[in-house]
PDB file of C-alpha atoms and ligand atoms in Angstrom:
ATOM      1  CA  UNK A   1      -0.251 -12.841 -16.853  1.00 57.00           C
ATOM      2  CA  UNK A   2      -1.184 -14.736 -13.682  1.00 75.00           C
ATOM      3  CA  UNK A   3       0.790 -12.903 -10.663  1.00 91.00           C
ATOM      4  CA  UNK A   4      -1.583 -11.225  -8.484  1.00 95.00           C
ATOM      5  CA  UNK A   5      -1.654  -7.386  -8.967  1.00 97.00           C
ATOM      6  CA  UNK A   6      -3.017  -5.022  -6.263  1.00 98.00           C
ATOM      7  CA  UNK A   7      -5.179  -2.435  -6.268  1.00 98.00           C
ATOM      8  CA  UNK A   8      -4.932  -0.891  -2.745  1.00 98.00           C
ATOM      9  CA  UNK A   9      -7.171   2.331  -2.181  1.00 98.00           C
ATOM     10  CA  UNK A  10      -5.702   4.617   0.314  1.00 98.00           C
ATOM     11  CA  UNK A  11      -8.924   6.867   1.645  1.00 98.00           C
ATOM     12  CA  UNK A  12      -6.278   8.820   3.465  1.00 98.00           C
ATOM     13  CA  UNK A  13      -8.458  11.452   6.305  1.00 98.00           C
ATOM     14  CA  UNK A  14     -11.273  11.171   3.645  1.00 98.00           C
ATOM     15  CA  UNK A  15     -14.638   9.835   3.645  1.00 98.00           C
ATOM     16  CA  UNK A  16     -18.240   9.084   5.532  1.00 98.00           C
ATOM     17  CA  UNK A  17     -20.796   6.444   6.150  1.00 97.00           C
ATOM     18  CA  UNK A  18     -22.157   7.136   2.897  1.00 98.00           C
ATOM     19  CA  UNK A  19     -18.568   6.670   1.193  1.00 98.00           C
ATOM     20  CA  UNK A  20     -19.594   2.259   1.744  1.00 98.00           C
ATOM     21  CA  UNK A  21     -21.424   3.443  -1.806  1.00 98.00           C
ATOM     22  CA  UNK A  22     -18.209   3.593  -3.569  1.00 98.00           C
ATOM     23  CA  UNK A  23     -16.656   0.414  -2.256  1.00 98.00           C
ATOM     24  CA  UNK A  24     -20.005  -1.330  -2.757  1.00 98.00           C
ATOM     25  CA  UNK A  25     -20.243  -0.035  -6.511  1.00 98.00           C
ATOM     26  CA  UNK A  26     -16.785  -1.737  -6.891  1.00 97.00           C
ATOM     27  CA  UNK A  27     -18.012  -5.028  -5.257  1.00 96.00           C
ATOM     28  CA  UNK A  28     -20.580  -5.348  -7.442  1.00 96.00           C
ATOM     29  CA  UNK A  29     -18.557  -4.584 -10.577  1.00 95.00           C
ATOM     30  CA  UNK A  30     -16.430  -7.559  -9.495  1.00 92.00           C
ATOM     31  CA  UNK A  31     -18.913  -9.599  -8.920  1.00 91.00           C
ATOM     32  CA  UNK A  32     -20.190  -9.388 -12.268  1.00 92.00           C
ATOM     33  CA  UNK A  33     -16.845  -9.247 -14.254  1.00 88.00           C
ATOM     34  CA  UNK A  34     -15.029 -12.499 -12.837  1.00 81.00           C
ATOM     35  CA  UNK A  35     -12.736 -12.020 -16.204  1.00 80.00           C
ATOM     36  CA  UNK A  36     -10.599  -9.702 -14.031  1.00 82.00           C
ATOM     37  CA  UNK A  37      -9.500 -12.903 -11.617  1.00 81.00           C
ATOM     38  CA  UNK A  38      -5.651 -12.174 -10.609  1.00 87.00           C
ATOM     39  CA  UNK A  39      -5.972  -8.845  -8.334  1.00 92.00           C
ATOM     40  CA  UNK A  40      -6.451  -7.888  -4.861  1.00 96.00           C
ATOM     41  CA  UNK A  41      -8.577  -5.304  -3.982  1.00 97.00           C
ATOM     42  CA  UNK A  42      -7.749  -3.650  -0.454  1.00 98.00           C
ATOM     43  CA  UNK A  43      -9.780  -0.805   1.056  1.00 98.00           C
ATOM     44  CA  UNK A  44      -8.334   1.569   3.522  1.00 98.00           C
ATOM     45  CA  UNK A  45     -10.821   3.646   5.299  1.00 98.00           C
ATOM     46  CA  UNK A  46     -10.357   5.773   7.956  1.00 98.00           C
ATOM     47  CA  UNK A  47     -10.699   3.808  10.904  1.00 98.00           C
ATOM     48  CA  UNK A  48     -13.929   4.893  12.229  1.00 97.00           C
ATOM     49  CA  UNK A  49     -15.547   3.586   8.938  1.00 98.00           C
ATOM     50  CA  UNK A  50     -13.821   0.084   8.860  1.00 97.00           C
ATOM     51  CA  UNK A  51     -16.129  -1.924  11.315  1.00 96.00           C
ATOM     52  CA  UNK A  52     -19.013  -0.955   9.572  1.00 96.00           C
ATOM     53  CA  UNK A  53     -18.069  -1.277   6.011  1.00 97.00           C
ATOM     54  CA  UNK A  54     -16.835  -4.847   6.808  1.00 96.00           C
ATOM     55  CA  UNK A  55     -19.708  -5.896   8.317  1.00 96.00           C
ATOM     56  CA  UNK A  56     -21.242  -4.698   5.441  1.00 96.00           C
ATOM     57  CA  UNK A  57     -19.037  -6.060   2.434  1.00 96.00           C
ATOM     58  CA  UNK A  58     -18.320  -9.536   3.641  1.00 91.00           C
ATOM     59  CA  UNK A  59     -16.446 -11.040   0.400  1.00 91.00           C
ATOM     60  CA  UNK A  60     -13.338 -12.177  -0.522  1.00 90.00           C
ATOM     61  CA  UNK A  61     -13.195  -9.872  -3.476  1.00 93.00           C
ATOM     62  CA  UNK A  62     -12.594  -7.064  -1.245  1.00 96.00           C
ATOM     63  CA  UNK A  63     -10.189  -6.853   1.745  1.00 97.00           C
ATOM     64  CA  UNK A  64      -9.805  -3.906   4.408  1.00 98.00           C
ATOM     65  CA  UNK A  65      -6.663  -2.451   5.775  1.00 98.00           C
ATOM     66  CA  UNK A  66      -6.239   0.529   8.356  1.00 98.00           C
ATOM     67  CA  UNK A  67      -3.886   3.456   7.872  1.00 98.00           C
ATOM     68  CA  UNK A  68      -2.392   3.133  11.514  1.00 98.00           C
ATOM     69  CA  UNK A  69      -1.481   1.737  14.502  1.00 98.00           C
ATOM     70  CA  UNK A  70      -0.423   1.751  17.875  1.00 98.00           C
ATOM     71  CA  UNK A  71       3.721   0.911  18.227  1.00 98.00           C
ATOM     72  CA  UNK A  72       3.242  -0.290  21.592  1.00 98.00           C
ATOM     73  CA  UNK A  73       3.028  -4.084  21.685  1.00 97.00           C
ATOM     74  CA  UNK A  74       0.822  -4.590  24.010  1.00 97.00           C
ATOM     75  CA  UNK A  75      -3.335  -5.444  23.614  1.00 98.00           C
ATOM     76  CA  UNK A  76      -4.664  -3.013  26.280  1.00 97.00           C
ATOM     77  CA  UNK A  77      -3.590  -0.591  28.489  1.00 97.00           C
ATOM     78  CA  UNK A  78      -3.532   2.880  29.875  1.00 98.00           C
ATOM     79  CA  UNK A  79      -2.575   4.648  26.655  1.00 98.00           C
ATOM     80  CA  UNK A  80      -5.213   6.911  25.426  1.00 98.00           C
ATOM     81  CA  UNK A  81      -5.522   7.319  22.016  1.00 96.00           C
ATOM     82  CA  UNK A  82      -3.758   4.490  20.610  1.00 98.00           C
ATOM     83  CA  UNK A  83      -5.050   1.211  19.155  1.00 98.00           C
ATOM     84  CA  UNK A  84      -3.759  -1.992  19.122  1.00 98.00           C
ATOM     85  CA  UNK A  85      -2.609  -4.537  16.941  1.00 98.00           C
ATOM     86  CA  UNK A  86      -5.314  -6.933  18.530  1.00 98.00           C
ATOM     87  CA  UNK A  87      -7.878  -3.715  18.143  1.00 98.00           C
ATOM     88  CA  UNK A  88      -7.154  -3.592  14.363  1.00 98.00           C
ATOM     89  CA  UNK A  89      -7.424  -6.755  13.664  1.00 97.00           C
ATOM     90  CA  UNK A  90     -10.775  -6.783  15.191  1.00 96.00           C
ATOM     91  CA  UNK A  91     -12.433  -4.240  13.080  1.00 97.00           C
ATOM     92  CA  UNK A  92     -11.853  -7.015   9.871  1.00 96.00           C
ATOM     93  CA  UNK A  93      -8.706  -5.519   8.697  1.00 98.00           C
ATOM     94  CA  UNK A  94      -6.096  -7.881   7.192  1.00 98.00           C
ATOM     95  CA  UNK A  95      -3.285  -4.976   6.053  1.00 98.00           C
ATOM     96  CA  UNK A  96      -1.929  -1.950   7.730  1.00 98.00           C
ATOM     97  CA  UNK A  97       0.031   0.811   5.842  1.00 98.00           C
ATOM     98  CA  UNK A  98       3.033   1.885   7.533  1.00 98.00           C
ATOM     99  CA  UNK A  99       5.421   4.669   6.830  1.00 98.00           C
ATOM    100  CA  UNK A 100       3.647   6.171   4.617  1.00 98.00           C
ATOM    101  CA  UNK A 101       5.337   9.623   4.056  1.00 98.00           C
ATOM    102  CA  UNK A 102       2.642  11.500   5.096  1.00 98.00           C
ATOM    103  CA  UNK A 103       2.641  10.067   8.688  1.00 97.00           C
ATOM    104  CA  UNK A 104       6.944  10.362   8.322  1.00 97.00           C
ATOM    105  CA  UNK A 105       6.130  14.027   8.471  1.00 96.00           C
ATOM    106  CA  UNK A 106       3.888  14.069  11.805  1.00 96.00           C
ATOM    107  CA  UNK A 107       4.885  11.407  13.677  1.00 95.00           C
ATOM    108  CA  UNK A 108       6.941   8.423  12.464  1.00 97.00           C
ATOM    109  CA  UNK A 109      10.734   7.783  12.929  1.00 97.00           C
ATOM    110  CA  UNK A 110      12.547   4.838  11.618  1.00 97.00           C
ATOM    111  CA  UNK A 111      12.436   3.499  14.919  1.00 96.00           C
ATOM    112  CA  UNK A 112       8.403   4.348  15.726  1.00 98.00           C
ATOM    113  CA  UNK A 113       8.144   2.455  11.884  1.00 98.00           C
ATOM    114  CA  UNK A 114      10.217  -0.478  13.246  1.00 97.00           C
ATOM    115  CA  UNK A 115       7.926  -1.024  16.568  1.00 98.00           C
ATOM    116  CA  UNK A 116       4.631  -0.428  14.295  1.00 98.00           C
ATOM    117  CA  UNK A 117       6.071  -3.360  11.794  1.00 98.00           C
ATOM    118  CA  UNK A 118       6.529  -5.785  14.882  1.00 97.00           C
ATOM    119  CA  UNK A 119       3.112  -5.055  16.299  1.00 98.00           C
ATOM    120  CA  UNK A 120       1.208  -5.967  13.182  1.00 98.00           C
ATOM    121  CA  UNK A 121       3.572  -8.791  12.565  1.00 96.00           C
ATOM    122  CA  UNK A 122       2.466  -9.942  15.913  1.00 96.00           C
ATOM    123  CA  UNK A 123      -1.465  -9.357  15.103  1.00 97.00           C
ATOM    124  CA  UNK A 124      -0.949 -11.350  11.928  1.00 97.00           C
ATOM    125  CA  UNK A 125      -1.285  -8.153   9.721  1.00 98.00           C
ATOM    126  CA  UNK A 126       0.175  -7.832   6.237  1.00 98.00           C
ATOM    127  CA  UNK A 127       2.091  -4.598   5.887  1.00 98.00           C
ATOM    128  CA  UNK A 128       1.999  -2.226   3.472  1.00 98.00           C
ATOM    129  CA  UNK A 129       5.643  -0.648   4.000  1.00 98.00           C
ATOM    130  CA  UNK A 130       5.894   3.175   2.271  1.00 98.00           C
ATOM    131  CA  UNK A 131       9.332   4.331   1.444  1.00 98.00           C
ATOM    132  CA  UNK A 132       9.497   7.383  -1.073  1.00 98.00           C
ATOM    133  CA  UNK A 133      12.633  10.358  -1.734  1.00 98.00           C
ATOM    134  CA  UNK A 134      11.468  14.027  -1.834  1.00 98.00           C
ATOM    135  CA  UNK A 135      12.300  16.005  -4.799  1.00 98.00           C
ATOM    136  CA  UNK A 136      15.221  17.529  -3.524  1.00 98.00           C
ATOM    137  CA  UNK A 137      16.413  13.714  -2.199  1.00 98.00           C
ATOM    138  CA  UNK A 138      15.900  13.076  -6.292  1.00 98.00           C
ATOM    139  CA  UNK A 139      17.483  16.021  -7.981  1.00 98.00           C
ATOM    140  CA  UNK A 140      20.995  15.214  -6.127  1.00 98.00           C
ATOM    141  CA  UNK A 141      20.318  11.882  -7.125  1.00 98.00           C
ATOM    142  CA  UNK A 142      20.271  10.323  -3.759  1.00 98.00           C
ATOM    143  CA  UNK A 143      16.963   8.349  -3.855  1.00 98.00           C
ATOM    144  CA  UNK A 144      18.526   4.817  -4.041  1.00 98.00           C
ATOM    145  CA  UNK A 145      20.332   5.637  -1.075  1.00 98.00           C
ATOM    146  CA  UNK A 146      17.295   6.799   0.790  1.00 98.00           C
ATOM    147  CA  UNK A 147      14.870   3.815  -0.238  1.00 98.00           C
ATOM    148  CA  UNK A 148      17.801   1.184   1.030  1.00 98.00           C
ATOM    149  CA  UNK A 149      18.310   3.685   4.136  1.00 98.00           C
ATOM    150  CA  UNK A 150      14.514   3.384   4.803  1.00 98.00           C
ATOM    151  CA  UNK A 151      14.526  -0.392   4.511  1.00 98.00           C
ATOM    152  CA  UNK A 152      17.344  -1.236   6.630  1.00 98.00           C
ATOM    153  CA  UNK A 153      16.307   0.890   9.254  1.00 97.00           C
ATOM    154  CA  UNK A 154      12.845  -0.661   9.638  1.00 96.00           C
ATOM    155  CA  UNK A 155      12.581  -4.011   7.970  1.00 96.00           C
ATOM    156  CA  UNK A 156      14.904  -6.279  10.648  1.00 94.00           C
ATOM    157  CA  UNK A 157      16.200  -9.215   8.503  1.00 92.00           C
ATOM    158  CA  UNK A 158      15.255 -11.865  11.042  1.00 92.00           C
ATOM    159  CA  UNK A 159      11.439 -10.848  11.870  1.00 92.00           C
ATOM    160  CA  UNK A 160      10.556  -9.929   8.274  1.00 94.00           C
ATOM    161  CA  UNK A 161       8.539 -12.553   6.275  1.00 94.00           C
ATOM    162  CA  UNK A 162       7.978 -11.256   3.048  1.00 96.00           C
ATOM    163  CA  UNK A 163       5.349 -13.253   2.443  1.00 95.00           C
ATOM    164  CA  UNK A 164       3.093 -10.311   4.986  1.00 96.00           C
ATOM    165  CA  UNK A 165       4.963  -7.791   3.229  1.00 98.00           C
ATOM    166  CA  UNK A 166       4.335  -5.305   0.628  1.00 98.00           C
ATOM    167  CA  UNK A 167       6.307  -2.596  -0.649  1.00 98.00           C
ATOM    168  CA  UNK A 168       4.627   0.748  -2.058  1.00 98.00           C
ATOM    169  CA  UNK A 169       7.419   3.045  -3.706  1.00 98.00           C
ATOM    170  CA  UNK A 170       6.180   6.454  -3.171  1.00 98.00           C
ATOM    171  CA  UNK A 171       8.323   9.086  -4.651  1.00 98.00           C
ATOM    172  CA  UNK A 172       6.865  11.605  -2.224  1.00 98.00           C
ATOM    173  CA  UNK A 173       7.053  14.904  -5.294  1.00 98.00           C
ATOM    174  CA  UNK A 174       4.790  12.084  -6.954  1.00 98.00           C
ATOM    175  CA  UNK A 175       2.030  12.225  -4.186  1.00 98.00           C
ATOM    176  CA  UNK A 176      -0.966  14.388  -5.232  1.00 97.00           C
ATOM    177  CA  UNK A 177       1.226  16.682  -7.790  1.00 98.00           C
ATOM    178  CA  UNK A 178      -0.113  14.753 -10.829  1.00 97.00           C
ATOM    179  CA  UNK A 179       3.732  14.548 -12.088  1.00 98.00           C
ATOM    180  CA  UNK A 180       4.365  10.904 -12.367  1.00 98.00           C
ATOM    181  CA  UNK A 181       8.480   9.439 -12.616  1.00 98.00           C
ATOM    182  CA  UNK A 182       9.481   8.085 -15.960  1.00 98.00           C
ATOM    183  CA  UNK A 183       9.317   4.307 -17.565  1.00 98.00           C
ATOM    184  CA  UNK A 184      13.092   5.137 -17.070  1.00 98.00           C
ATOM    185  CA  UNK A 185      13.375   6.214 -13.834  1.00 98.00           C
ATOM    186  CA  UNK A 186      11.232   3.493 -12.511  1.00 98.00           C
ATOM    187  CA  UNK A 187      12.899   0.935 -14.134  1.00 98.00           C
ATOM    188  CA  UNK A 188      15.925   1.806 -12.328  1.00 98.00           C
ATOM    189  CA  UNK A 189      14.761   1.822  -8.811  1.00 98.00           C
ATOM    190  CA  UNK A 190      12.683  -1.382  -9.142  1.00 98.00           C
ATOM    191  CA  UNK A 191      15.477  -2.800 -10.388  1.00 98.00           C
ATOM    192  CA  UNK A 192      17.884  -1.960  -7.851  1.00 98.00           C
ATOM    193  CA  UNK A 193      15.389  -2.459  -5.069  1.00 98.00           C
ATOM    194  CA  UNK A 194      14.909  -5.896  -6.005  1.00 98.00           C
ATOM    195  CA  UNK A 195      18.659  -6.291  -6.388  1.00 98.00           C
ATOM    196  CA  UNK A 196      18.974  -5.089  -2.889  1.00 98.00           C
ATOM    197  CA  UNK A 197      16.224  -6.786  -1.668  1.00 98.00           C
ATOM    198  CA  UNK A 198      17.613 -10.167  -2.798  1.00 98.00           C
ATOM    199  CA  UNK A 199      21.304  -9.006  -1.145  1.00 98.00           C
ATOM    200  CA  UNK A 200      20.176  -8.107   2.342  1.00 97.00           C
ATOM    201  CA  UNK A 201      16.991 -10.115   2.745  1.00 97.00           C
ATOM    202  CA  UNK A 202      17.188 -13.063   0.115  1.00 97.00           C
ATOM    203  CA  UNK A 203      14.106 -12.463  -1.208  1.00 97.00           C
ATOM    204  CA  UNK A 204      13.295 -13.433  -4.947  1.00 95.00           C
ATOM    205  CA  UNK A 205      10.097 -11.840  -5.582  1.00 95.00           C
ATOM    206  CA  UNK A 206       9.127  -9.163  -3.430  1.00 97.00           C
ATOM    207  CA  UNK A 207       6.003  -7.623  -3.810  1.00 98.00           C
ATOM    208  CA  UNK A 208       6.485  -3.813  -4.698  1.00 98.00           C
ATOM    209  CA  UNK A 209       4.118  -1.473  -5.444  1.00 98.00           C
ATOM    210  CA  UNK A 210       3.896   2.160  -6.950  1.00 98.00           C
ATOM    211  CA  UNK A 211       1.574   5.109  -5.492  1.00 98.00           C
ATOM    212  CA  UNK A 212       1.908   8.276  -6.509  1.00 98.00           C
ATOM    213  CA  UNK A 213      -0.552   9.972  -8.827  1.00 98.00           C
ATOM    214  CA  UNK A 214      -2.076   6.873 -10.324  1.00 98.00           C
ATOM    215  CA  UNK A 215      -4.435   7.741 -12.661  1.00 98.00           C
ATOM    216  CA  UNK A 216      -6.838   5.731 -15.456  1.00 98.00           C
ATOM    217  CA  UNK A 217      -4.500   7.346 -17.797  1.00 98.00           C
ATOM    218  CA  UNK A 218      -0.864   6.482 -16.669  1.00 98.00           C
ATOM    219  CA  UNK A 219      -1.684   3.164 -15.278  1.00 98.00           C
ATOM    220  CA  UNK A 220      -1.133   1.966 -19.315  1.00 97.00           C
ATOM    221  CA  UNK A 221       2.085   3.388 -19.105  1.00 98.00           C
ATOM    222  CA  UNK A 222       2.772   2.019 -15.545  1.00 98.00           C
ATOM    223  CA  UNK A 223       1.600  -1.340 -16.172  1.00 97.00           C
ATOM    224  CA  UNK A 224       5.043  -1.666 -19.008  1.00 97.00           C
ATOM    225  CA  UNK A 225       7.084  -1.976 -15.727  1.00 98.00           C
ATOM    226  CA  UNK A 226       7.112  -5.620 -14.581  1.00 96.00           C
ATOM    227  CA  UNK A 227       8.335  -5.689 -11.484  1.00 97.00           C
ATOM    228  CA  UNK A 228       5.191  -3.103 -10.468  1.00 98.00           C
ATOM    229  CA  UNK A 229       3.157  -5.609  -8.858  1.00 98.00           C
ATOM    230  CA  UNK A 230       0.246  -2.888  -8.167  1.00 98.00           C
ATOM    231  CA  UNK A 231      -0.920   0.122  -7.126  1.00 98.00           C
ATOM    232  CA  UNK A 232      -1.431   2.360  -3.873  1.00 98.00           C
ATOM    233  CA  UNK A 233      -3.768   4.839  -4.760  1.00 98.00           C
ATOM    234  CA  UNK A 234      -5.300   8.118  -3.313  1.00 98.00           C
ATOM    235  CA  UNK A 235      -7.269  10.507  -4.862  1.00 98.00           C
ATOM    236  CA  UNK A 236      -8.147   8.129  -7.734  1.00 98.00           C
ATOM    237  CA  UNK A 237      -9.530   6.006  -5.404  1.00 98.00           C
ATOM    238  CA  UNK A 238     -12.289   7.823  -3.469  1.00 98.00           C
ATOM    239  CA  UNK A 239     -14.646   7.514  -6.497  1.00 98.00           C
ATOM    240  CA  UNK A 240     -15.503   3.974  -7.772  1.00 98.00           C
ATOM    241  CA  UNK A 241     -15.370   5.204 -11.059  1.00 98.00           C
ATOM    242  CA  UNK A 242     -11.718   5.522 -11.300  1.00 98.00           C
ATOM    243  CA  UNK A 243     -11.145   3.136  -9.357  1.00 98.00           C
ATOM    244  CA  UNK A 244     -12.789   0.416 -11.186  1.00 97.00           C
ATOM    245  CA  UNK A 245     -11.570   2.172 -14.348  1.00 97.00           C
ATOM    246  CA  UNK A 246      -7.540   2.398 -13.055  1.00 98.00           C
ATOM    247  CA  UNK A 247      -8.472  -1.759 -13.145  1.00 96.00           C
ATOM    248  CA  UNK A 248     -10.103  -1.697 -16.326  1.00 95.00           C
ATOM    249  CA  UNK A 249      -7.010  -0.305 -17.758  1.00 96.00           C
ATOM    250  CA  UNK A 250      -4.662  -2.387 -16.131  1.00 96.00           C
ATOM    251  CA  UNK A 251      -5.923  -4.971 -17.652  1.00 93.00           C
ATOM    252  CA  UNK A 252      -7.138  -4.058 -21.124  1.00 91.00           C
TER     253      UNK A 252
HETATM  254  P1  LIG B   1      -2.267   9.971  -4.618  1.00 70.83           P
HETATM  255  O1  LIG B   1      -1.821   9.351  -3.197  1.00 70.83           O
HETATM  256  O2  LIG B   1      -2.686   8.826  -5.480  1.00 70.83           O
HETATM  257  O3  LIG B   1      -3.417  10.891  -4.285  1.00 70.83           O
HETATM  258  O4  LIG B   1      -1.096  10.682  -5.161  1.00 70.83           O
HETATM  259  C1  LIG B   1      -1.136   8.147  -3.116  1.00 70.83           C
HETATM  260  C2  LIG B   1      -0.730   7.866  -1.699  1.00 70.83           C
HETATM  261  O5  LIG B   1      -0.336   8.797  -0.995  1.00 70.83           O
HETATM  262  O6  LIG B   1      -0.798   6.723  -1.231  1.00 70.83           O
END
């Protein structure tokens, strides 16, 4: 297998200064086990940690991405608070995740997600696009219609490279319950999102990702699914153990 699989750890509103321990423990790891050569390893601290830890872990075996950013398109201003594309890109990031469902629920609309896409399109930032159903979404069997509602009203077919853009399915009744979907059920939404992807973007191979509970355990399981191209990860991630494990496994 030589397609590059991600390995994106979302730190969410966790961490300190000391947390650069875990990220270096994986750095090292990497360094010392090249056998594990097609994966990208992407970091997202909270913000006020990503200067520093980049500064610290200058490699390209690790990259850093931020969990936010300003929608207005502009580099500076009078808005207090937000930070810019340019900002971001400053502190050494390279991705952004947007749309993430936990930000749907404070403070982003399909339209906020559409502005946030353009600015780090703009600041040459790769996005990491969340879509994800709820459980009630699922059990009237309406997720296929929310994932394609949540593309088309964010990803604008003419701006969109997909070459800067990653997809993370997040069923959000997957998100820190420890109940991951089925082989089955997976198989089925890849499938049609890649179908639909093709239809309304022409894209061949999008890069789509799963989050959701990922653990050292079900990332055998996960890994059957070929169109899974990685991983955005939580909890599992704030402890290189796991993290470097989930890896491990992937690849055993
Ligand atoms: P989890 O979070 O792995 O803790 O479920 C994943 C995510 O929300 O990105």
């Amino acid at each position: 297998m030589n397609k590059t699989i991600y390995f994106i750890a979302n730190w969410k509103m966790n961490g300190n200064h000391n947390s650069i321990k875990e990220i270096e423990r994986v750095f090292i790891f990497f360094k010392k086990n090249v056998i594990y050569k097609f994966k990208k390893i992407i970091f997202c601290p909270p913000i006020n940690l990503l200067s520093s830890f980049r500064a610290k872990i200058k490699s390209r075996l690790i990259d850093f991405g931020t969990q936010d950013i300003s929608k207005i398109n502009i580099n500076n201003g009078p808005y207090t608070g937000q930070l810019s594309g340019k900002m971001l890109k400053d502190t050494g990031a390279n991705y952004v995740i947007i749309g993430h469902s936990e930000k749907r629920l404070i403070d982003e609309d399909f339209k906020t997600i559409k502005d946030k896409i353009n600015v780090a399109l703009k600041n040459k930032l790769k996005i990491i696009f969340c879509i994800g159903e709820n459980l009630s979404q699922k059990n009237k069997g309406l997720s296929l219609k929310v994932l394609k509602k949540q593309i088309l009203s964010s990803l604008d077919k003419n701006k969109i490279n997909f070459n800067n853009l990653i997809i993370a399915y997040e069923p959000i009744w997957s998100i820190g319950t420890g109940v991951v979907p089925s082989n089955n059920y997976l198989y089925k939404i890849y499938g049609n999102l890649k179908k639909f992807l093709k239809e309304k973007y022409n894209v061949n191979s999008p890069v789509m990702l799963y989050g959701g509970s990922v653990t050292t355990y079900n990332v055998v399981t996960l890994r059957e699914i070929s169109l899974i191209s990685g991983f955005l990860i939580g909890g599992a991630s704030l402890k290189s153990a796991s993290f470097i494990k989930i890896i491990k496994n992937y690849f055993k």
